[in-house]
Short mmCIF file of C-alpha atoms and ligand atoms in Angstrom, two decimals:
data_model
loop_
_atom_site.label_atom_id
_atom_site.label_comp_id
_atom_site.label_asym_id
_atom_site.label_seq_id
_atom_site.Cartn_x
_atom_site.Cartn_y
_atom_site.Cartn_z
CA MET A 11 -7.47 19.06 15.15
CA SER A 12 -9.29 16.86 12.79
CA VAL A 13 -8.35 17.35 9.20
CA THR A 14 -9.26 13.97 6.73
CA ILE A 15 -8.86 13.58 3.40
CA VAL A 16 -10.99 11.40 1.12
CA VAL A 17 -8.97 10.30 -1.97
CA GLY A 18 -10.26 7.98 -5.31
CA ALA A 19 -7.54 5.02 -5.30
CA GLN A 20 -8.48 4.13 -9.04
CA TRP A 21 -9.51 5.97 -11.75
CA GLY A 22 -12.38 8.09 -10.65
CA ASP A 23 -15.84 7.46 -9.95
CA GLU A 24 -15.17 4.92 -6.61
CA GLY A 25 -17.95 6.55 -5.23
CA LYS A 26 -16.20 9.53 -3.25
CA GLY A 27 -19.97 11.26 -3.00
CA LYS A 28 -21.51 8.67 -1.06
CA VAL A 29 -18.69 8.09 1.18
CA VAL A 30 -18.23 12.18 1.68
CA ASP A 31 -21.76 12.30 2.20
CA LEU A 32 -21.51 9.83 4.83
CA LEU A 33 -18.58 11.54 6.88
CA SER A 34 -20.47 14.89 6.40
CA PRO A 35 -22.71 14.43 9.15
CA ASP A 36 -19.68 15.01 11.70
CA MET A 37 -17.80 17.72 9.92
CA ASP A 38 -18.05 21.09 10.42
CA ILE A 39 -16.53 21.85 6.82
CA VAL A 40 -16.37 20.02 3.70
CA VAL A 41 -13.87 21.31 1.07
CA ARG A 42 -13.28 20.52 -2.63
CA TYR A 43 -9.61 20.79 -3.36
CA GLN A 44 -9.07 20.36 -7.31
CA GLY A 45 -10.31 19.77 -10.55
CA GLY A 46 -13.68 21.52 -11.88
CA ALA A 47 -16.67 20.53 -13.65
CA ASN A 48 -15.50 17.61 -15.18
CA ALA A 49 -16.31 15.61 -11.37
CA GLY A 50 -19.63 14.75 -10.75
CA HIS A 51 -20.39 13.42 -7.29
CA THR A 52 -23.45 11.21 -7.45
CA VAL A 53 -25.47 11.35 -3.76
CA VAL A 54 -28.79 10.06 -3.11
CA TYR A 55 -30.32 12.38 -0.30
CA ASP A 56 -33.93 12.13 1.00
CA GLN A 57 -34.60 9.67 -1.77
CA LYS A 58 -33.73 12.07 -4.20
CA GLN A 59 -30.54 11.71 -6.61
CA PHE A 60 -28.02 14.56 -6.89
CA ILE A 61 -25.67 15.21 -9.16
CA LEU A 62 -22.98 17.36 -8.16
CA HIS A 63 -20.10 18.59 -10.35
CA GLN A 64 -18.51 21.84 -8.26
CA ILE A 65 -20.12 22.19 -4.86
CA PRO A 66 -19.09 19.54 -2.66
CA THR A 67 -21.76 17.11 -1.50
CA GLY A 68 -21.45 18.27 2.24
CA ILE A 69 -23.75 21.32 1.21
CA LEU A 70 -26.40 18.62 1.75
CA GLN A 71 -25.88 18.43 5.31
CA PRO A 72 -27.85 21.56 6.71
CA ASP A 73 -25.09 22.58 9.01
CA ALA A 74 -21.91 22.01 6.89
CA ILE A 75 -19.73 24.82 5.44
CA CYS A 76 -18.50 24.11 1.81
CA ILE A 77 -15.19 25.33 0.40
CA ILE A 78 -14.38 25.24 -2.99
CA GLY A 79 -10.60 25.77 -2.85
CA SER A 80 -7.71 27.28 -4.55
CA GLY A 81 -6.73 24.24 -6.34
CA VAL A 82 -10.41 24.02 -8.40
CA VAL A 83 -11.00 25.38 -11.87
CA ILE A 84 -14.39 27.04 -11.69
CA ASP A 85 -16.85 26.94 -14.56
CA PRO A 86 -18.91 30.18 -13.01
CA ALA A 87 -22.17 29.17 -15.23
CA GLY A 88 -22.49 25.64 -14.07
CA LEU A 89 -21.73 26.86 -10.60
CA MET A 90 -24.54 29.04 -10.80
CA HIS A 91 -26.87 26.48 -12.49
CA GLU A 92 -25.79 24.30 -9.32
CA ILE A 93 -26.67 26.54 -6.70
CA GLU A 94 -30.11 27.39 -8.70
CA LEU A 95 -30.71 23.60 -8.51
CA LEU A 96 -30.12 23.18 -4.67
CA LYS A 97 -32.42 25.93 -3.65
CA LYS A 98 -34.94 24.89 -5.88
CA GLU A 99 -34.56 21.50 -3.44
CA GLY A 100 -34.91 23.93 -0.45
CA ILE A 101 -31.08 23.80 0.27
CA GLU A 102 -29.66 27.00 1.31
CA VAL A 103 -26.31 27.61 0.27
CA SER A 104 -25.88 31.63 1.43
CA GLY A 105 -23.53 31.22 4.01
CA ARG A 106 -22.54 27.85 4.03
CA LEU A 107 -20.81 28.20 0.72
CA PHE A 108 -17.32 29.78 0.21
CA ILE A 109 -15.03 30.09 -2.78
CA SER A 110 -11.22 30.65 -2.89
CA HIS A 111 -10.52 33.82 -3.96
CA LYS A 112 -7.21 32.68 -6.01
CA ALA A 113 -9.33 29.69 -7.82
CA HIS A 114 -9.14 29.78 -11.25
CA LEU A 115 -12.03 30.33 -13.70
CA ILE A 116 -13.08 28.02 -16.71
CA MET A 117 -13.59 30.77 -19.83
CA PRO A 118 -15.73 29.64 -23.09
CA TYR A 119 -12.48 29.31 -24.90
CA HIS A 120 -11.28 26.63 -22.27
CA LYS A 121 -13.95 24.31 -23.09
CA LEU A 122 -13.57 25.39 -27.22
CA LEU A 123 -9.96 24.51 -27.29
CA ASP A 124 -10.62 21.44 -24.87
CA GLN A 125 -12.94 19.92 -27.51
CA ILE A 126 -11.52 21.25 -30.84
CA GLY A 127 -8.03 19.50 -29.12
CA GLU A 128 -9.32 16.39 -28.89
CA GLU A 129 -11.27 16.33 -32.40
CA LYS A 130 -7.82 16.95 -33.86
CA GLU A 131 -6.14 14.33 -32.22
CA GLY A 132 -8.31 11.78 -33.80
CA GLU A 133 -7.29 8.07 -32.52
CA ASP A 134 -4.54 9.74 -30.10
CA LYS A 135 -7.57 11.72 -27.94
CA ILE A 136 -7.52 11.30 -24.32
CA GLY A 137 -10.92 11.09 -24.15
CA THR A 138 -11.54 14.32 -21.45
CA THR A 139 -14.97 15.61 -20.28
CA GLY A 140 -14.82 18.33 -22.70
CA ARG A 141 -15.40 20.84 -19.61
CA GLY A 142 -12.14 22.81 -20.38
CA ILE A 143 -10.09 21.44 -17.57
CA GLY A 144 -6.58 20.95 -19.33
CA PRO A 145 -7.05 24.38 -21.11
CA ALA A 146 -7.68 26.37 -17.93
CA TYR A 147 -4.90 24.60 -15.91
CA VAL A 148 -2.46 25.29 -18.80
CA ASP A 149 -3.21 28.71 -18.77
CA LYS A 150 -2.70 29.09 -14.79
CA TYR A 151 0.50 27.15 -14.99
CA SER A 152 1.05 29.86 -18.06
CA ARG A 153 0.69 32.87 -15.64
CA CYS A 154 -2.03 33.97 -17.42
CA GLY A 155 -4.85 32.36 -15.74
CA ILE A 156 -7.96 34.42 -14.59
CA ARG A 157 -8.87 34.08 -11.05
CA ILE A 158 -12.06 34.63 -9.12
CA VAL A 159 -10.22 37.23 -7.15
CA ASP A 160 -10.32 39.13 -11.00
CA LEU A 161 -13.98 39.12 -10.99
CA LEU A 162 -13.88 41.79 -8.04
CA ASP A 163 -12.20 44.47 -10.09
CA ARG A 164 -14.17 45.02 -13.41
CA ASP A 165 -11.20 47.05 -15.19
CA VAL A 166 -8.50 44.32 -14.43
CA LEU A 167 -11.29 41.56 -15.32
CA ARG A 168 -11.92 43.54 -18.58
CA GLU A 169 -8.23 44.05 -19.58
CA LYS A 170 -7.14 40.77 -18.85
CA LEU A 171 -10.01 38.85 -20.47
CA LEU A 172 -9.50 41.09 -23.93
CA LYS A 173 -5.40 40.14 -23.76
CA ASN A 174 -6.76 36.00 -23.59
CA ILE A 175 -9.40 36.33 -26.36
CA GLN A 176 -7.04 37.77 -28.29
CA ALA A 177 -4.44 35.39 -27.85
CA LYS A 178 -6.88 32.34 -27.93
CA ASN A 179 -8.31 34.09 -31.43
CA LEU A 180 -4.64 33.79 -33.04
CA LEU A 181 -4.65 29.84 -32.12
CA LEU A 182 -8.55 29.56 -33.21
CA LYS A 183 -7.62 31.36 -36.88
CA HIS A 184 -4.16 30.32 -37.59
CA ILE A 185 -3.51 26.75 -36.20
CA TYR A 186 -7.39 25.57 -35.78
CA ASP A 187 -8.56 27.19 -38.80
CA GLU A 188 -12.10 27.88 -36.28
CA GLU A 189 -14.45 31.14 -35.85
CA GLU A 190 -12.89 33.55 -33.71
CA LEU A 191 -14.66 34.94 -30.29
CA GLU A 192 -16.17 37.99 -29.96
CA PRO A 193 -14.34 39.50 -26.85
CA ASP A 194 -17.57 41.93 -26.03
CA LYS A 195 -19.93 38.87 -25.52
CA ILE A 196 -17.50 36.95 -23.20
CA ILE A 197 -16.37 40.21 -21.39
CA SER A 198 -20.27 41.22 -20.65
CA GLU A 199 -21.13 37.42 -19.61
CA TYR A 200 -18.10 37.38 -17.20
CA LEU A 201 -18.36 40.63 -16.02
CA GLU A 202 -21.97 39.70 -14.63
CA PHE A 203 -20.31 36.96 -12.51
CA ASP A 204 -18.79 39.75 -9.99
CA ARG A 205 -21.99 40.95 -8.65
CA LYS A 206 -23.65 36.88 -8.64
CA MET A 207 -20.32 35.67 -6.87
CA ASP A 208 -19.44 38.12 -4.76
CA GLU A 209 -21.04 36.73 -1.48
CA PHE A 210 -19.36 33.42 -2.20
CA ILE A 211 -15.60 34.56 -2.42
CA THR A 212 -13.44 34.42 0.72
CA ASP A 213 -9.49 34.37 1.77
CA THR A 214 -10.43 30.27 2.02
CA SER A 215 -7.06 29.25 3.18
CA LEU A 216 -6.82 32.11 6.03
CA TYR A 217 -10.75 30.79 6.80
CA ILE A 218 -9.53 26.78 7.16
CA ASN A 219 -6.44 27.93 9.04
CA ARG A 220 -8.57 29.43 11.66
CA ALA A 221 -11.37 26.62 11.80
CA ILE A 222 -8.16 24.03 12.23
CA LYS A 223 -6.88 26.47 15.23
CA ASP A 224 -10.37 26.39 16.24
CA GLY A 225 -10.76 22.45 16.78
CA LYS A 226 -13.20 22.10 13.74
CA LYS A 227 -13.77 18.52 12.19
CA ILE A 228 -12.66 19.11 8.16
CA LEU A 229 -12.76 17.02 5.45
CA LEU A 230 -11.32 17.76 2.11
CA GLU A 231 -12.58 16.10 -0.51
CA GLY A 232 -10.75 15.04 -3.81
CA ALA A 233 -12.51 14.69 -7.39
CA GLN A 234 -11.36 11.89 -9.88
CA GLY A 235 -9.00 9.72 -8.59
CA THR A 236 -5.35 8.80 -8.26
CA LEU A 237 -4.62 7.30 -12.01
CA LEU A 238 -5.76 10.45 -13.06
CA ASP A 239 -3.10 12.67 -11.38
CA ILE A 240 -1.15 14.58 -13.72
CA ASP A 241 1.72 13.60 -11.87
CA PHE A 242 0.90 10.07 -11.04
CA GLY A 243 -1.63 8.62 -12.78
CA THR A 244 -1.17 6.81 -16.24
CA TYR A 245 -0.25 9.57 -17.96
CA PRO A 246 -1.21 11.56 -20.85
CA TYR A 247 -4.38 9.59 -19.79
CA VAL A 248 -5.00 11.44 -16.77
CA THR A 249 -6.45 14.89 -15.77
CA SER A 250 -4.51 18.26 -15.16
CA SER A 251 -4.84 18.43 -11.70
CA HIS A 252 -3.72 16.56 -8.57
CA PRO A 253 -6.67 14.32 -7.01
CA ILE A 254 -4.11 12.77 -4.78
CA SER A 255 -3.69 13.60 -1.50
CA GLY A 256 -0.62 15.54 -1.77
CA GLY A 257 -2.73 17.73 -3.80
CA ALA A 258 -5.02 18.55 -0.84
CA CYS A 259 -2.53 20.93 0.65
CA ILE A 260 -1.89 23.04 -2.02
CA GLY A 261 -5.39 23.03 -3.23
CA VAL A 262 -6.57 24.36 0.29
CA GLY A 263 -3.67 26.29 1.53
CA ILE A 264 -3.06 24.64 4.70
CA GLY A 265 0.48 22.48 5.77
CA PRO A 266 0.67 18.62 5.33
CA THR A 267 1.15 18.68 9.38
CA LYS A 268 -2.38 19.75 9.69
CA ILE A 269 -3.64 16.46 7.97
CA ASP A 270 -4.75 13.42 10.42
CA LYS A 271 -6.46 10.70 8.50
CA VAL A 272 -6.46 10.07 4.35
CA ILE A 273 -9.51 7.73 3.57
CA GLY A 274 -8.85 5.92 0.15
CA VAL A 275 -12.12 4.86 -1.58
CA MET A 276 -11.67 2.24 -4.34
CA LYS A 277 -14.50 -0.04 -6.00
CA ALA A 278 -14.81 -3.26 -5.31
CA TYR A 279 -13.97 -3.98 -9.17
CA THR A 280 -12.55 -1.56 -11.34
CA THR A 281 -13.80 1.07 -14.08
CA ARG A 282 -12.63 4.10 -15.87
CA VAL A 283 -14.12 6.57 -18.21
CA GLY A 284 -11.72 7.98 -21.65
CA PHE A 285 -8.67 6.32 -23.25
CA GLY A 286 -5.53 4.81 -21.57
CA PRO A 287 -4.62 1.42 -20.23
CA PHE A 288 -6.77 -0.61 -18.14
CA PRO A 289 -4.83 -4.07 -17.63
CA THR A 290 -7.61 -6.02 -15.71
CA GLU A 291 -10.40 -4.70 -18.12
CA PHE A 292 -13.06 -7.03 -19.00
CA ASP A 293 -13.61 -8.55 -22.52
CA GLU A 294 -17.44 -6.61 -24.10
CA GLU A 295 -19.59 -9.16 -22.95
CA PHE A 296 -18.88 -9.42 -19.38
CA GLY A 297 -17.91 -5.70 -19.45
CA ASN A 298 -21.60 -5.33 -20.96
CA HIS A 299 -22.71 -6.78 -17.85
CA ILE A 300 -20.90 -5.50 -15.01
CA ARG A 301 -21.85 -2.25 -16.43
CA ASN A 302 -25.74 -2.86 -16.22
CA LEU A 303 -25.39 -4.46 -12.85
CA GLY A 304 -23.38 -1.14 -11.58
CA SER A 305 -25.40 1.62 -13.77
CA GLU A 306 -21.69 2.04 -14.70
CA TYR A 307 -21.80 5.51 -16.86
CA GLY A 308 -20.33 8.75 -16.32
CA SER A 309 -22.25 11.08 -14.26
CA THR A 310 -20.65 14.49 -16.07
CA THR A 311 -20.74 12.98 -20.04
CA GLY A 312 -23.21 9.40 -19.19
CA ARG A 313 -20.38 7.76 -21.45
CA PRO A 314 -20.02 3.85 -20.61
CA ARG A 315 -17.58 3.46 -18.40
CA ARG A 316 -15.08 0.85 -19.19
CA CYS A 317 -15.21 -1.89 -16.25
CA GLY A 318 -12.69 -4.83 -15.26
CA TRP A 319 -11.65 -6.95 -11.90
CA LEU A 320 -10.15 -5.16 -8.83
CA ASP A 321 -6.23 -4.68 -9.60
CA ILE A 322 -4.11 -4.85 -6.47
CA LEU A 323 -1.27 -3.47 -8.06
CA ILE A 324 -3.11 -0.14 -8.28
CA ALA A 325 -4.46 -0.50 -4.89
CA ARG A 326 -1.11 -1.00 -3.08
CA TYR A 327 0.03 2.05 -5.65
CA ALA A 328 -2.72 4.40 -4.33
CA ALA A 329 -2.08 3.31 -0.69
CA GLN A 330 1.37 4.13 -1.55
CA VAL A 331 0.99 7.78 -3.15
CA ASN A 332 -1.48 8.63 -1.15
CA GLY A 333 -0.59 7.56 2.07
CA ILE A 334 -3.76 5.78 2.58
CA ASP A 335 -5.07 4.82 6.46
CA LYS A 336 -8.25 3.11 5.44
CA PHE A 337 -10.26 2.05 2.66
CA ALA A 338 -13.78 2.36 1.70
CA ILE A 339 -15.00 -0.53 -0.57
CA THR A 340 -18.07 0.43 -2.69
CA LYS A 341 -20.36 -1.28 -5.11
CA LEU A 342 -19.80 -4.61 -3.46
CA ASP A 343 -23.52 -5.57 -4.13
CA VAL A 344 -22.40 -5.50 -7.63
CA LEU A 345 -20.67 -8.50 -7.43
CA ASP A 346 -23.79 -10.29 -5.56
CA THR A 347 -24.31 -12.63 -8.41
CA LEU A 348 -20.97 -13.88 -9.46
CA GLU A 349 -20.12 -17.22 -8.89
CA THR A 350 -16.36 -16.51 -9.26
CA ILE A 351 -14.36 -13.14 -8.66
CA ASN A 352 -11.26 -12.61 -9.92
CA ILE A 353 -8.34 -10.06 -7.82
CA CYS A 354 -5.31 -9.53 -9.88
CA THR A 355 -2.52 -9.48 -7.28
CA HIS A 356 0.30 -8.95 -10.29
CA TYR A 357 0.95 -8.54 -14.06
CA ARG A 358 3.37 -10.86 -16.36
CA TYR A 359 5.05 -8.74 -18.91
CA LYS A 360 7.41 -10.83 -20.96
CA GLU A 361 8.18 -13.80 -19.13
CA LYS A 362 8.66 -11.16 -15.96
CA VAL A 363 6.51 -11.03 -12.99
CA ILE A 364 5.56 -7.11 -11.96
CA GLU A 365 4.49 -6.81 -8.58
CA HIS A 366 4.53 -3.01 -8.61
CA PHE A 367 2.27 -0.71 -10.79
CA PRO A 368 4.25 0.21 -13.69
CA SER A 369 4.94 3.75 -15.51
CA GLU A 370 5.84 2.55 -18.85
CA SER A 371 2.91 2.47 -21.18
CA ASN A 372 4.21 -0.07 -23.26
CA ILE A 373 4.26 -2.30 -20.25
CA LEU A 374 0.63 -1.25 -18.80
CA ASN A 375 -0.61 -1.83 -22.28
CA SER A 376 0.19 -5.07 -22.65
CA ALA A 377 0.92 -6.42 -19.51
CA GLU A 378 -1.07 -9.75 -18.65
CA PRO A 379 -3.25 -9.56 -15.68
CA VAL A 380 -2.59 -12.78 -13.15
CA TYR A 381 -5.92 -13.47 -11.25
CA GLU A 382 -6.53 -15.13 -7.97
CA GLU A 383 -9.48 -16.75 -8.10
CA LEU A 384 -12.22 -16.79 -5.47
CA PRO A 385 -15.55 -17.99 -4.57
CA GLY A 386 -18.59 -15.74 -4.84
CA TRP A 387 -21.23 -15.20 -2.74
CA CYS A 388 -24.56 -15.29 -5.02
CA THR A 389 -26.68 -13.39 -2.43
CA SER A 390 -27.99 -9.92 -1.69
CA THR A 391 -25.51 -8.05 0.57
CA GLN A 392 -27.78 -4.61 0.14
CA LYS A 393 -29.66 -5.32 3.48
CA CYS A 394 -26.32 -6.08 5.45
CA ARG A 395 -25.46 -3.46 8.07
CA THR A 396 -22.25 -5.16 9.97
CA LEU A 397 -19.37 -7.12 8.77
CA ASN A 398 -21.29 -10.19 10.35
CA ASP A 399 -24.26 -10.05 8.41
CA LEU A 400 -22.22 -10.25 5.18
CA PRO A 401 -22.22 -13.99 3.39
CA GLU A 402 -18.68 -15.73 4.45
CA ASN A 403 -17.43 -15.38 0.87
CA ALA A 404 -17.92 -11.46 0.74
CA ARG A 405 -16.17 -11.23 4.02
CA LEU A 406 -13.36 -13.67 2.54
CA TYR A 407 -13.08 -11.08 -0.34
CA LEU A 408 -12.53 -8.16 2.14
CA GLU A 409 -10.24 -9.97 4.23
CA ARG A 410 -8.21 -10.84 1.30
CA ILE A 411 -7.80 -7.18 0.26
CA GLU A 412 -6.87 -6.15 3.44
CA LYS A 413 -3.89 -9.02 3.43
CA LEU A 414 -3.01 -8.17 -0.08
CA THR A 415 -2.63 -4.14 0.40
CA GLU A 416 -2.09 -4.20 4.11
CA VAL A 417 -4.55 -1.25 4.76
CA PRO A 418 -7.29 -2.10 6.54
CA ILE A 419 -11.26 -1.46 5.92
CA GLU A 420 -13.23 0.78 7.28
CA ILE A 421 -16.59 1.38 5.55
CA ILE A 422 -18.39 -0.86 2.91
CA SER A 423 -21.18 0.36 0.54
CA VAL A 424 -23.63 -2.20 -0.38
CA GLY A 425 -25.78 0.42 -2.33
CA SER A 426 -25.97 3.93 -3.68
CA ASP A 427 -28.43 4.95 -0.57
CA ARG A 428 -27.05 6.42 2.62
CA GLN A 429 -28.68 2.91 4.98
CA ASN A 430 -26.98 0.19 2.30
CA THR A 431 -23.26 0.58 4.48
CA ILE A 432 -21.57 -1.23 6.68
CA LEU A 433 -19.16 0.88 9.18
CA CYS A 434 -16.25 -1.57 10.64
P1 IMP Q 6 -10.29 15.88 -18.17
O1 IMP Q 6 -10.59 16.01 -16.60
O2 IMP Q 6 -11.73 16.64 -19.05
O3 IMP Q 6 -9.44 16.64 -18.81
O4 IMP Q 6 -10.13 14.35 -18.70
C1 IMP Q 6 -8.87 13.51 -18.38
C2 IMP Q 6 -9.53 12.55 -18.37
O5 IMP Q 6 -9.42 11.93 -17.12
C3 IMP Q 6 -10.27 11.29 -19.22
O6 IMP Q 6 -10.27 10.55 -19.20
C4 IMP Q 6 -11.42 11.87 -18.27
O7 IMP Q 6 -12.50 11.03 -18.89
C5 IMP Q 6 -11.17 11.59 -16.92
N1 IMP Q 6 -11.94 12.20 -16.33
C6 IMP Q 6 -12.18 13.73 -16.04
N2 IMP Q 6 -12.69 13.57 -14.51
C7 IMP Q 6 -13.32 12.32 -14.48
C8 IMP Q 6 -14.34 11.93 -12.97
O8 IMP Q 6 -14.79 12.77 -12.45
N3 IMP Q 6 -14.26 10.53 -13.08
C9 IMP Q 6 -13.78 9.74 -14.01
N4 IMP Q 6 -12.90 10.37 -15.19
C10 IMP Q 6 -12.76 11.73 -15.03
#
């Protein structure tokens, strides 16, 4: 039995795509368990850059089977586009990609409501990706969502779509003062997807549980990160699913007793996109500097990412809520030119010392980060392939992270390519 979960330990964009890509050659099956096309996993493979939004990055491994689990909300048009792009690059998906028949579908009205909802919020907006994620999960939990399995019965699909579109039109017309949607156009577009998606639709929980029994190696890939989790993130500035490791069991349909290992992926500094608290955020000038060094722009929306120092309260919190066994530290090389590097060890709030990541937004908004200053290494780490190749101060930085979090580091990434990696 060997089931590993890869989770993001910060606000997403930690470099999970690269870590999954590194681990995939040893895996029989790679599964995505939550989120949707809000994610963007960037992988450099064969000197080409791939940004996958819905399909697990394991698809780049010729022998791996890839699964989109029941916890994902699927944008069928986007998915078809991704499949076409992969095919163009000579990557075969037929017989290698399976989609849970229980996964919910993202509809055009979800995207519309996401975008209109954000506009109406003005200054209070979340800064969503506009991909319809929140409204699709709202429908799922309101028990009116449309699932992949519904694509297989045209009458059921037509009936459910019509009911949903009529309900959304009431909202659009009377609450948002927007134009109504044309049911026929959406229905005929979605009726097409049964034919296009049929070959991929499977009872993926059954498939994976059988594979576990057969001793296959399985990787469960989270999208977004711990602090975007709907329950454990910086609510309300979160996504609408469960990126944390607990979400993997639900989003795949396996029991917690089947999980062997949890790897937490964490950048050597911190970034976030969208609004919400960020205690260790850099000032504008230094933020721009690091953003340029690290090419910190969202792979889904292209938005500039906010950047800040590594926050140990977040790392410890992520270790706690995910049960992280090992950390993978990414983008260490982005810090290569800095003379000093800060690690936030605690916050100060109204004369009090705060050692555990708080839930109260007023504390998070005004907590003052307290830093430990470490010397930088001022030399390139990109060619380092073993721990011993790293400059001493880089090793000291990593050892300090291990000491403060009590979690060992297993993987260190020093560049975007697969070979820019140190396995500890
Ligand atoms: P949504 O998931 O589009 O509803 O967006 C909710 C929040 O999660 C916003 O702050 C987004 O910027 C953020 N978010 C969603 N997906 C990602 C991701 O893959 N990486 C980083 N942030 C994300």
